[in-house]
Amino acid sequence: MAEYTVESTLDARGLNCPMPVVRTSQEIKKMSVGGVLELLATDPGSVADMIAWCKSTGNELLDRKTEDGVFRFYIRRVN
Amino acid sequence: MLTRFLEITRDRINRPLQYYQDICVRCGACMDACHFYAASRNPAHIPAQRMMLVRKALQGERSWLNWYRDADRADGRQVSEIQQAMWECTGCRRCATFCPFDLDTALLVSVGRYALMNEGTGLEAETGHGMILEIGNAEISKGEIIEDLKEFYIEQVKLLEKRVQDEFAPDLQIPVDKKGAEILYVPLVGEHATVPAAKIFHAAGADWTMSLFTATNHSFFVGDMARAKQAARLILDEALRLGVKAIVYPECGHATRTLLSFFENWFGEEIAGIERMNLEPLVASYLEQGKINVRAGAVDTPITYHDPCNLGRNGGFFEEPRSLIRAVASEFRELEPNRALNWCCGGGGGLIAVPEMKETRMQAGNEKAEQIRRTGAKWVVTACENCKTQLGDLNEHYGLGVEIKGVTDLVADALIL
Ligand code: SF4
Ligand code: SF4
């Protein structure tokens, strides 16, 4: 993994729409600026949603990977 | 105070809205129709009063006869009342069903929300509706990233497809970006909005492809019709690019409302050759035409159906979901009242996405919880994502001991291949 430490992990698996974005947004706001959130999802739709959310809010998507059918995203809080 | 709010409201008050405000005779027939007022007894929740608050604020602005009329200066108290009146509404239009003149408070609420949002008094932070804007913006941003993401997205769909093949049918496919397909199915975030639909399309032998986007349109909830149109345009462009014959929206009330009530207005000729429909009536037609078969009596648990406001009262789909439920469930019990008079679940209007609104939502869902309890049903089935989340929260809050499901979950689980 790249050189960052995860400050908080959010499991968005099985959440109804639009809860993955809502929970991520809430969680990020609780974290320190520069902190990294790890997000877990299994659904392709939430992948696209999260990346779009990062783009529109200016938060930084550091990394993404797939392990055993679970997607992991690493998002840095920018502001 | 409220300068921008008044400017925008004045600007967006069209003939019907002017007529609503002028014609209301304060008969009160709408009063007990609103689940917010039924639970809170807060006058700002009375549908007619919601309209009146805006009217008074507008009059306070423009008439020198203020002392004589019921005009009111936009002071702090009034601002907070208007804020409640506009945000603590699910746009369910139950009030309009009870009003002898069909006056549609929800239409004014949509304008009022947009105007409040533009007032810039920091109300976003207080009401938390900034979250709705945030999601709406992300929906539009998707258009900019989708090309880069497409390959990765399709790869992920293939993984999902493999899982569904293993559990359901080895030859099932979840096509994405398929040119010339008949149906463009636009899902929601979450497997639950993809998998049952994929099973049903497979069983029906439908020629379909899944959208790269999702159907939700949060700008619609804040009355920002320009941005709502921008998000909808992504779907239209995809449909045109693929050359599909129909766009099918999933179990999502507000999205279906945008598709069926606004696309034509927004896109005119461009959309004219493309049919628009919701998944429920389409699946009901598959069943009726014998394109799919289900095991009758597959479900013997007592079951009830919640009419989502945007599908039922505002969309006219009352019988289609019922015909699907009756085909698989042996013990169907109606909520009372139901169909056009059904109580809203309390989670519509975008409120589900606003964490600060949870308590208000739970209060506003009191009538719904009681309705469900009276049926003694163990499963509550519905056809809208917001309703599902809200019903799940109500289940926990009121200790109803039920399970929440979608109509297409039931059908997909009972399919005979
Ligand atoms: S639309 Fe629904 S929530 Fe809004 S005022 Fe009317 S009954 Fe109440
Ligand atoms: S039912 Fe219609 S006319 Fe009567 S108070 Fe309500 S909005 Fe006004």
Coordinates of C-alpha atoms and ligand atoms in Angstrom, one line a residue:
Chain A
M1 CA 0.0 0.0 0.0
A2 CA 1.1 3.6 -0.6
E3 CA 2.5 5.8 2.1
Y4 CA -0.5 6.8 4.1
T5 CA -2.3 5.6 7.2
V6 CA -6.0 5.0 7.4
E7 CA -7.7 7.2 9.9
S8 CA -11.1 5.6 9.6
T9 CA -12.9 2.8 7.8
L10 CA -16.4 2.8 6.5
D11 CA -18.2 -0.3 5.3
A12 CA -20.8 0.8 2.7
R13 CA -21.7 -2.8 1.7
G14 CA -25.4 -3.4 1.5
L15 CA -26.5 0.2 2.1
N16 CA -29.4 1.6 0.2
C17 CA -29.0 4.4 -2.3
P18 CA -27.8 7.2 -1.6
M19 CA -26.4 6.1 1.8
P20 CA -22.9 5.2 0.6
V21 CA -22.3 8.9 -0.3
V22 CA -24.2 10.2 2.7
R23 CA -22.1 8.1 5.2
T24 CA -18.8 8.9 3.4
S25 CA -19.6 12.6 3.5
Q26 CA -20.4 12.4 7.2
E27 CA -17.4 10.3 8.1
I28 CA -15.0 12.6 6.2
K29 CA -16.3 15.7 7.9
K30 CA -15.5 14.0 11.3
M31 CA -11.9 13.4 10.3
S32 CA -8.9 15.7 10.3
V33 CA -7.9 17.5 7.1
G34 CA -5.4 15.3 5.4
G35 CA -6.7 12.2 7.0
V36 CA -7.4 9.1 4.9
L37 CA -10.7 7.2 4.8
E38 CA -10.9 3.6 3.7
L39 CA -14.2 2.7 2.1
L40 CA -15.5 -0.8 1.4
A41 CA -18.1 -1.5 -1.2
T42 CA -19.2 -4.5 -3.4
D43 CA -21.5 -2.8 -5.9
P44 CA -20.2 -1.3 -9.1
G45 CA -22.7 1.6 -8.9
S46 CA -21.2 2.8 -5.6
V47 CA -17.7 2.7 -7.2
A48 CA -18.7 5.3 -9.8
D49 CA -20.7 7.3 -7.3
M50 CA -17.8 7.6 -4.9
I51 CA -15.3 8.6 -7.6
A52 CA -17.8 11.3 -8.8
W53 CA -18.3 12.5 -5.3
C54 CA -14.6 12.9 -4.8
K55 CA -14.4 14.9 -7.9
S56 CA -17.3 17.2 -7.1
T57 CA -16.2 17.8 -3.5
G58 CA -12.5 18.2 -4.2
N59 CA -11.5 15.3 -1.9
E60 CA -8.7 13.2 -3.3
L61 CA -9.1 9.6 -4.3
L62 CA -5.6 8.1 -3.5
D63 CA -6.0 4.5 -4.4
R64 CA -8.6 1.8 -5.3
K65 CA -8.3 -1.9 -5.3
T66 CA -10.3 -5.1 -5.5
E67 CA -9.9 -8.0 -3.1
D68 CA -12.2 -11.0 -3.1
G69 CA -14.9 -9.1 -4.8
V70 CA -14.7 -6.2 -2.3
F71 CA -13.6 -2.8 -3.6
R72 CA -11.5 -0.7 -1.3
F73 CA -11.1 3.1 -1.8
Y74 CA -8.7 5.4 -0.1
I75 CA -9.9 9.0 0.1
R76 CA -8.0 11.9 1.6
R77 CA -9.9 14.7 3.2
V78 CA -8.8 17.8 1.4
N79 CA -10.9 20.6 3.0
Chain B
M1 CA -34.0 39.5 5.3
L2 CA -34.9 36.9 2.8
T3 CA -34.3 39.3 -0.1
R4 CA -33.0 36.6 -2.5
F5 CA -35.7 34.2 -1.4
L6 CA -38.4 36.7 -2.2
E7 CA -36.8 37.6 -5.5
I8 CA -36.6 34.1 -6.7
T9 CA -40.0 33.1 -5.4
R10 CA -41.6 36.0 -7.1
D11 CA -39.8 35.1 -10.3
R12 CA -40.8 31.5 -10.2
I13 CA -44.5 31.9 -9.2
N14 CA -46.3 30.9 -12.3
R15 CA -49.9 31.0 -13.0
P16 CA -50.9 27.8 -11.2
L17 CA -48.9 28.8 -8.1
Q18 CA -50.5 32.3 -8.1
Y19 CA -53.9 30.6 -8.5
Y20 CA -53.1 28.2 -5.6
Q21 CA -52.3 31.1 -3.3
D22 CA -55.3 33.2 -4.3
I23 CA -57.9 30.4 -4.4
C24 CA -57.2 28.7 -1.1
V25 CA -60.3 29.2 1.1
R26 CA -58.7 27.9 4.3
C27 CA -61.2 25.2 4.6
G28 CA -58.7 23.0 6.4
A29 CA -59.4 19.8 4.4
C30 CA -55.7 19.4 3.8
M31 CA -54.7 19.9 7.4
D32 CA -55.1 16.3 8.7
A33 CA -53.9 14.9 5.4
C34 CA -50.3 15.9 6.1
H35 CA -48.4 13.3 8.1
F36 CA -46.1 16.1 9.5
Y37 CA -49.0 18.0 10.9
A38 CA -50.7 14.9 12.1
A39 CA -47.7 14.0 14.2
S40 CA -46.5 17.5 15.3
R41 CA -49.6 19.8 15.4
N42 CA -47.1 22.5 14.4
P43 CA -49.1 25.1 12.4
A44 CA -46.1 25.6 10.0
H45 CA -46.8 22.0 8.9
I46 CA -50.4 22.7 7.8
P47 CA -50.3 22.5 3.9
A48 CA -52.4 25.7 3.5
Q49 CA -50.3 27.5 6.1
R50 CA -47.1 26.5 4.2
M51 CA -48.5 28.4 1.2
M52 CA -49.7 31.2 3.4
L53 CA -46.3 31.8 4.9
V54 CA -44.8 32.4 1.5
R55 CA -47.7 34.6 0.4
K56 CA -47.5 36.7 3.5
A57 CA -43.8 37.2 3.0
L58 CA -44.3 38.3 -0.6
Q59 CA -47.1 40.7 0.4
G60 CA -45.0 42.1 3.1
E61 CA -42.5 43.0 0.4
R62 CA -44.7 44.7 -2.1
S63 CA -47.8 46.3 -0.7
W64 CA -48.2 49.6 1.1
L65 CA -51.5 48.3 2.4
N66 CA -49.6 45.9 4.7
W67 CA -51.2 47.2 7.9
Y68 CA -54.5 46.3 6.5
R69 CA -53.8 43.0 4.8
D70 CA -52.4 39.9 6.4
A71 CA -48.9 40.7 5.2
D72 CA -46.0 40.0 7.4
R73 CA -42.4 41.4 7.5
A74 CA -39.8 38.8 7.0
D75 CA -38.4 38.7 10.5
G76 CA -36.4 36.0 12.2
R77 CA -39.5 34.0 13.4
Q78 CA -40.9 34.0 10.0
V79 CA -37.7 32.8 8.4
S80 CA -37.6 29.9 10.7
E81 CA -41.3 29.0 10.0
I82 CA -40.7 29.2 6.3
Q83 CA -37.7 27.0 6.6
Q84 CA -39.7 24.4 8.5
A85 CA -42.6 24.7 6.1
M86 CA -40.4 24.1 3.1
W87 CA -38.0 21.5 4.4
E88 CA -40.3 19.4 6.6
C89 CA -42.4 18.3 3.7
T90 CA -41.9 15.1 1.6
G91 CA -43.7 16.5 -1.5
C92 CA -46.0 13.5 -1.2
R93 CA -49.1 15.5 -2.5
R94 CA -51.5 13.8 -0.1
C95 CA -52.7 17.2 0.8
A96 CA -53.6 17.9 -2.8
T97 CA -55.7 14.7 -2.9
F98 CA -57.8 16.0 0.0
C99 CA -58.1 19.6 -1.2
P100 CA -61.4 20.4 -3.0
F101 CA -59.5 22.5 -5.5
D102 CA -56.5 20.1 -5.9
L103 CA -54.1 22.8 -4.7
D104 CA -50.6 21.4 -4.9
T105 CA -48.6 22.6 -1.9
A106 CA -45.6 20.5 -3.0
L107 CA -45.2 22.6 -6.1
L108 CA -44.7 25.7 -4.0
V109 CA -42.4 23.8 -1.7
S110 CA -40.2 22.9 -4.6
V111 CA -39.9 26.6 -5.5
G112 CA -39.5 27.6 -1.9
R113 CA -36.6 25.2 -1.4
Y114 CA -34.8 26.5 -4.4
A115 CA -35.3 30.0 -3.3
L116 CA -34.1 29.2 0.3
M117 CA -31.1 27.5 -1.1
N118 CA -30.2 30.6 -3.0
E119 CA -30.8 32.9 -0.1
G120 CA -27.4 31.9 1.3
T121 CA -28.2 32.6 5.0
G122 CA -26.3 29.5 6.0
L123 CA -29.6 27.7 6.3
E124 CA -28.0 24.8 4.4
A125 CA -25.9 24.0 7.4
E126 CA -28.8 24.2 9.8
T127 CA -31.2 22.0 7.9
G128 CA -28.5 19.8 6.5
H129 CA -30.0 20.0 3.0
G130 CA -26.5 20.8 1.8
M131 CA -26.1 17.0 1.7
I132 CA -28.9 16.8 -1.0
L133 CA -26.9 19.4 -3.1
E134 CA -23.7 17.4 -2.6
I135 CA -25.3 14.2 -3.9
G136 CA -26.9 16.2 -6.8
N137 CA -23.5 17.6 -7.8
A138 CA -21.9 14.2 -7.7
E139 CA -24.6 12.8 -10.0
I140 CA -23.7 15.5 -12.5
S141 CA -20.0 15.0 -12.1
K142 CA -20.4 11.4 -13.0
G143 CA -20.8 12.6 -16.6
E144 CA -17.2 13.9 -16.6
I145 CA -15.5 10.8 -15.2
I146 CA -17.5 8.0 -16.8
E147 CA -15.3 7.6 -19.9
D148 CA -12.2 7.0 -17.7
L149 CA -14.2 4.8 -15.4
K150 CA -16.0 2.7 -18.0
E151 CA -13.6 -0.1 -18.3
F152 CA -13.2 -0.6 -14.6
Y153 CA -17.0 -0.3 -14.1
I154 CA -17.7 -3.0 -16.8
E155 CA -15.0 -5.3 -15.2
Q156 CA -16.8 -4.9 -11.8
V157 CA -20.2 -5.7 -13.4
K158 CA -18.7 -8.9 -14.8
L159 CA -17.7 -10.0 -11.3
L160 CA -21.2 -9.4 -10.2
E161 CA -22.6 -11.2 -13.2
K162 CA -20.4 -14.2 -12.4
R163 CA -21.9 -14.3 -8.9
V164 CA -25.4 -14.2 -10.2
Q165 CA -24.7 -16.8 -12.8
D166 CA -23.4 -19.2 -10.0
E167 CA -26.4 -18.7 -7.9
F168 CA -29.2 -18.3 -10.5
A169 CA -28.5 -19.2 -14.1
P170 CA -25.2 -19.9 -15.8
D171 CA -26.2 -18.1 -19.0
L172 CA -27.5 -15.0 -17.3
Q173 CA -25.9 -11.8 -18.6
I174 CA -25.7 -8.2 -17.3
P175 CA -24.8 -6.3 -20.4
V176 CA -23.4 -2.8 -20.1
D177 CA -23.0 -0.3 -22.9
K178 CA -24.6 -2.6 -25.4
K179 CA -25.3 -0.8 -28.7
G180 CA -28.7 -1.5 -30.2
A181 CA -30.2 -3.1 -27.1
E182 CA -34.0 -2.5 -26.8
I183 CA -34.0 -1.5 -23.2
L184 CA -31.7 0.8 -21.2
Y185 CA -32.2 -0.1 -17.6
V186 CA -30.9 2.6 -15.2
P187 CA -30.2 1.1 -11.8
L188 CA -29.5 2.6 -8.4
V189 CA -26.5 2.2 -6.2
G190 CA -26.6 -1.2 -4.6
E191 CA -26.8 -4.8 -5.9
H192 CA -30.5 -5.0 -4.8
A193 CA -31.4 -2.7 -7.6
T194 CA -29.5 -4.7 -10.2
V195 CA -29.7 -8.4 -9.4
P196 CA -33.5 -8.9 -9.3
A197 CA -33.9 -6.8 -12.5
A198 CA -31.2 -8.9 -14.2
K199 CA -32.9 -12.1 -13.2
I200 CA -36.3 -10.9 -14.5
F201 CA -34.9 -9.6 -17.8
H202 CA -33.1 -12.9 -18.2
A203 CA -36.3 -14.9 -17.5
A204 CA -38.3 -12.7 -19.9
G205 CA -35.6 -13.0 -22.6
A206 CA -35.4 -9.3 -22.8
D207 CA -32.8 -7.5 -24.9
W208 CA -31.4 -5.1 -22.4
T209 CA -28.3 -3.2 -21.3
M210 CA -27.5 -1.6 -18.0
S211 CA -26.7 2.1 -17.8
L212 CA -23.3 3.4 -16.6
F213 CA -25.3 5.9 -14.5
T214 CA -27.9 5.7 -11.7
A215 CA -31.4 7.0 -11.9
T216 CA -31.5 9.2 -8.8
N217 CA -31.8 12.9 -9.3
H218 CA -31.2 14.8 -6.1
S219 CA -31.3 18.3 -7.7
F220 CA -35.0 17.6 -8.3
F221 CA -35.5 17.5 -4.5
V222 CA -34.3 21.0 -4.1
G223 CA -36.3 22.4 -7.0
D224 CA -33.2 23.1 -9.0
M225 CA -34.7 22.1 -12.3
A226 CA -31.7 23.3 -14.4
R227 CA -29.4 20.9 -12.6
A228 CA -32.0 18.2 -12.5
K229 CA -32.1 18.5 -16.3
Q230 CA -28.3 18.3 -16.5
A231 CA -28.3 15.0 -14.6
A232 CA -31.2 13.6 -16.7
R233 CA -29.3 14.6 -19.9
L234 CA -26.6 12.0 -19.1
I235 CA -29.2 9.3 -19.3
L236 CA -30.8 10.7 -22.5
D237 CA -27.4 11.0 -24.2
E238 CA -26.6 7.4 -23.2
A239 CA -29.9 6.2 -24.6
L240 CA -29.4 8.1 -27.9
R241 CA -25.8 6.9 -28.2
L242 CA -26.8 3.2 -27.7
G243 CA -29.9 3.6 -29.9
V244 CA -32.3 2.0 -27.4
K245 CA -36.0 1.9 -27.8
A246 CA -36.9 2.3 -24.1
I247 CA -35.5 3.7 -20.9
V248 CA -36.6 1.8 -17.8
Y249 CA -36.2 3.2 -14.3
P250 CA -35.9 1.1 -11.2
E251 CA -37.8 0.9 -7.9
C252 CA -37.2 4.6 -7.2
G253 CA -40.1 7.0 -6.9
H254 CA -38.6 10.5 -7.5
A255 CA -36.4 9.3 -10.4
T256 CA -39.4 7.7 -12.0
R257 CA -41.3 11.0 -11.6
T258 CA -38.5 12.9 -13.4
L259 CA -38.6 10.3 -16.2
L260 CA -42.3 10.2 -16.7
S261 CA -43.3 13.8 -15.9
F262 CA -40.3 15.9 -16.9
F263 CA -38.2 14.3 -19.6
E264 CA -40.6 15.2 -22.3
N265 CA -40.7 18.8 -21.3
W266 CA -37.0 19.0 -21.0
F267 CA -36.0 17.2 -24.1
G268 CA -39.0 17.4 -26.5
E269 CA -38.2 15.9 -29.9
E270 CA -35.0 14.4 -28.8
I271 CA -36.8 11.9 -26.5
A272 CA -39.9 11.5 -28.6
G273 CA -38.8 8.2 -30.2
I274 CA -37.8 6.6 -26.9
E275 CA -40.4 5.0 -24.6
R276 CA -40.1 5.7 -20.9
M277 CA -41.3 3.4 -18.2
N278 CA -40.9 2.2 -14.7
L279 CA -39.8 -1.4 -13.9
E280 CA -43.0 -2.4 -12.0
P281 CA -45.5 -2.0 -14.9
L282 CA -42.9 -3.5 -17.3
V283 CA -42.6 -6.6 -15.1
A284 CA -46.3 -6.7 -14.6
S285 CA -46.7 -6.8 -18.4
Y286 CA -44.2 -9.6 -18.7
L287 CA -46.3 -11.6 -16.3
E288 CA -49.5 -10.8 -18.0
Q289 CA -48.2 -11.8 -21.4
G290 CA -46.7 -15.0 -20.1
K291 CA -43.1 -13.9 -20.7
I292 CA -42.2 -14.8 -17.2
N293 CA -43.7 -17.4 -14.9
V294 CA -43.7 -17.4 -11.1
R295 CA -44.5 -19.9 -8.4
A296 CA -47.9 -19.1 -7.2
G297 CA -48.0 -19.1 -3.4
A298 CA -44.2 -18.9 -3.2
V299 CA -44.6 -16.5 -0.2
D300 CA -47.1 -17.5 2.5
T301 CA -45.9 -14.9 5.0
P302 CA -48.6 -12.2 5.6
I303 CA -47.5 -9.4 3.4
T304 CA -48.6 -5.8 2.8
Y305 CA -47.8 -3.2 0.2
H306 CA -46.9 0.5 0.7
D307 CA -47.8 2.7 -2.3
P308 CA -44.8 5.0 -2.8
C309 CA -46.3 8.5 -3.3
N310 CA -44.4 9.1 -6.6
L311 CA -45.4 5.8 -8.1
G312 CA -49.0 5.6 -6.8
R313 CA -50.6 9.0 -6.2
N314 CA -48.2 10.8 -8.5
G315 CA -47.7 8.1 -11.1
G316 CA -50.9 6.1 -11.2
F317 CA -49.3 2.7 -10.8
F318 CA -51.6 1.2 -8.2
E319 CA -52.6 -2.2 -9.7
E320 CA -49.3 -3.3 -11.4
P321 CA -47.4 -3.9 -8.1
R322 CA -50.4 -5.5 -6.6
S323 CA -50.8 -7.9 -9.5
L324 CA -47.2 -9.0 -9.1
I325 CA -47.5 -9.4 -5.3
R326 CA -50.8 -11.4 -5.6
A327 CA -49.1 -13.7 -8.2
V328 CA -46.5 -14.9 -5.6
A329 CA -48.0 -14.2 -2.2
S330 CA -50.9 -16.1 -0.7
E331 CA -51.7 -13.7 2.1
F332 CA -51.8 -10.1 0.9
R333 CA -53.3 -7.5 3.3
E334 CA -53.9 -3.9 2.3
L335 CA -52.9 -1.0 4.4
E336 CA -55.8 1.2 5.2
P337 CA -56.1 3.7 3.6
N338 CA -54.2 2.8 0.4
R339 CA -53.6 3.7 -3.2
A340 CA -54.1 7.5 -3.7
L341 CA -55.0 8.0 -0.1
N342 CA -52.1 6.1 1.3
W343 CA -50.1 7.8 4.0
C344 CA -46.6 8.9 3.0
C345 CA -43.8 7.0 4.7
G346 CA -42.2 10.3 5.8
G347 CA -38.9 9.7 4.0
G348 CA -39.6 11.3 0.7
G349 CA -38.6 14.7 -0.7
G350 CA -34.9 13.9 -0.2
L351 CA -35.2 13.8 3.6
I352 CA -33.7 10.4 3.7
A353 CA -30.4 11.8 2.6
V354 CA -30.3 14.4 5.4
P355 CA -29.0 12.9 8.6
E356 CA -30.2 15.9 10.7
M357 CA -33.8 15.0 9.6
K358 CA -33.8 11.5 11.2
E359 CA -35.9 12.5 14.2
T360 CA -38.3 14.5 12.2
R361 CA -38.7 11.6 9.8
M362 CA -39.4 9.2 12.6
Q363 CA -42.1 11.5 14.0
A364 CA -43.6 12.0 10.5
G365 CA -43.7 8.3 10.0
N366 CA -46.0 7.7 12.9
E367 CA -49.1 7.2 10.8
K368 CA -47.3 4.8 8.6
A369 CA -46.0 2.8 11.5
E370 CA -49.5 2.5 12.9
Q371 CA -51.0 1.5 9.5
I372 CA -48.4 -1.3 9.2
R373 CA -49.0 -2.5 12.8
R374 CA -52.7 -2.8 12.2
T375 CA -52.3 -5.2 9.3
G376 CA -50.3 -7.7 11.3
A377 CA -48.2 -8.3 8.2
K378 CA -44.7 -9.6 8.6
W379 CA -43.3 -8.4 5.3
V380 CA -43.7 -4.8 4.0
V381 CA -43.2 -4.6 0.3
T382 CA -42.8 -1.5 -1.7
A383 CA -41.3 -0.1 -4.9
C384 CA -39.2 2.9 -4.0
E385 CA -35.7 3.1 -2.5
N386 CA -36.4 6.0 -0.2
C387 CA -39.5 4.3 1.1
K388 CA -37.5 1.1 1.8
T389 CA -34.9 3.0 3.8
Q390 CA -37.5 4.9 5.7
L391 CA -39.6 1.8 6.4
G392 CA -36.5 0.1 7.6
D393 CA -35.8 3.0 10.0
L394 CA -39.5 3.0 11.2
N395 CA -39.3 -0.7 11.7
E396 CA -36.4 -0.2 14.2
H397 CA -37.8 3.0 15.8
Y398 CA -41.3 1.7 16.4
G399 CA -40.3 -2.0 17.0
L400 CA -42.6 -3.3 14.2
G401 CA -40.9 -6.6 13.8
V402 CA -41.3 -6.7 10.0
E403 CA -39.0 -7.2 7.0
I404 CA -38.8 -4.7 4.1
K405 CA -38.6 -5.9 0.6
G406 CA -39.0 -4.7 -3.0
V407 CA -41.7 -6.0 -5.3
T408 CA -39.1 -7.2 -7.8
D409 CA -37.3 -9.1 -5.0
L410 CA -40.4 -11.1 -4.5
V411 CA -40.8 -11.7 -8.2
A412 CA -37.2 -12.6 -8.8
D413 CA -37.2 -15.1 -6.0
A414 CA -40.3 -16.8 -7.3
L415 CA -39.2 -17.1 -11.0
I416 CA -39.6 -20.4 -12.8
L417 CA -37.0 -20.6 -15.5
Ligands
SF4_1 S1 -47.0 17.4 0.1 FE1 -47.2 15.9 1.8 S2 -45.7 16.5 3.3 FE2 -46.0 18.3 1.9 S3 -47.6 19.5 2.9 FE3 -48.6 18.1 1.5 S4 -49.2 16.3 2.7 FE4 -47.6 17.5 3.9
SF4_2 S1 -57.8 22.0 1.4 FE1 -57.1 23.4 -0.3 S2 -58.5 25.1 -0.1 FE2 -58.7 24.0 1.8 S3 -57.2 25.0 3.2 FE3 -56.1 23.3 2.2 S4 -55.1 24.2 0.4 FE4 -56.7 25.6 1.1

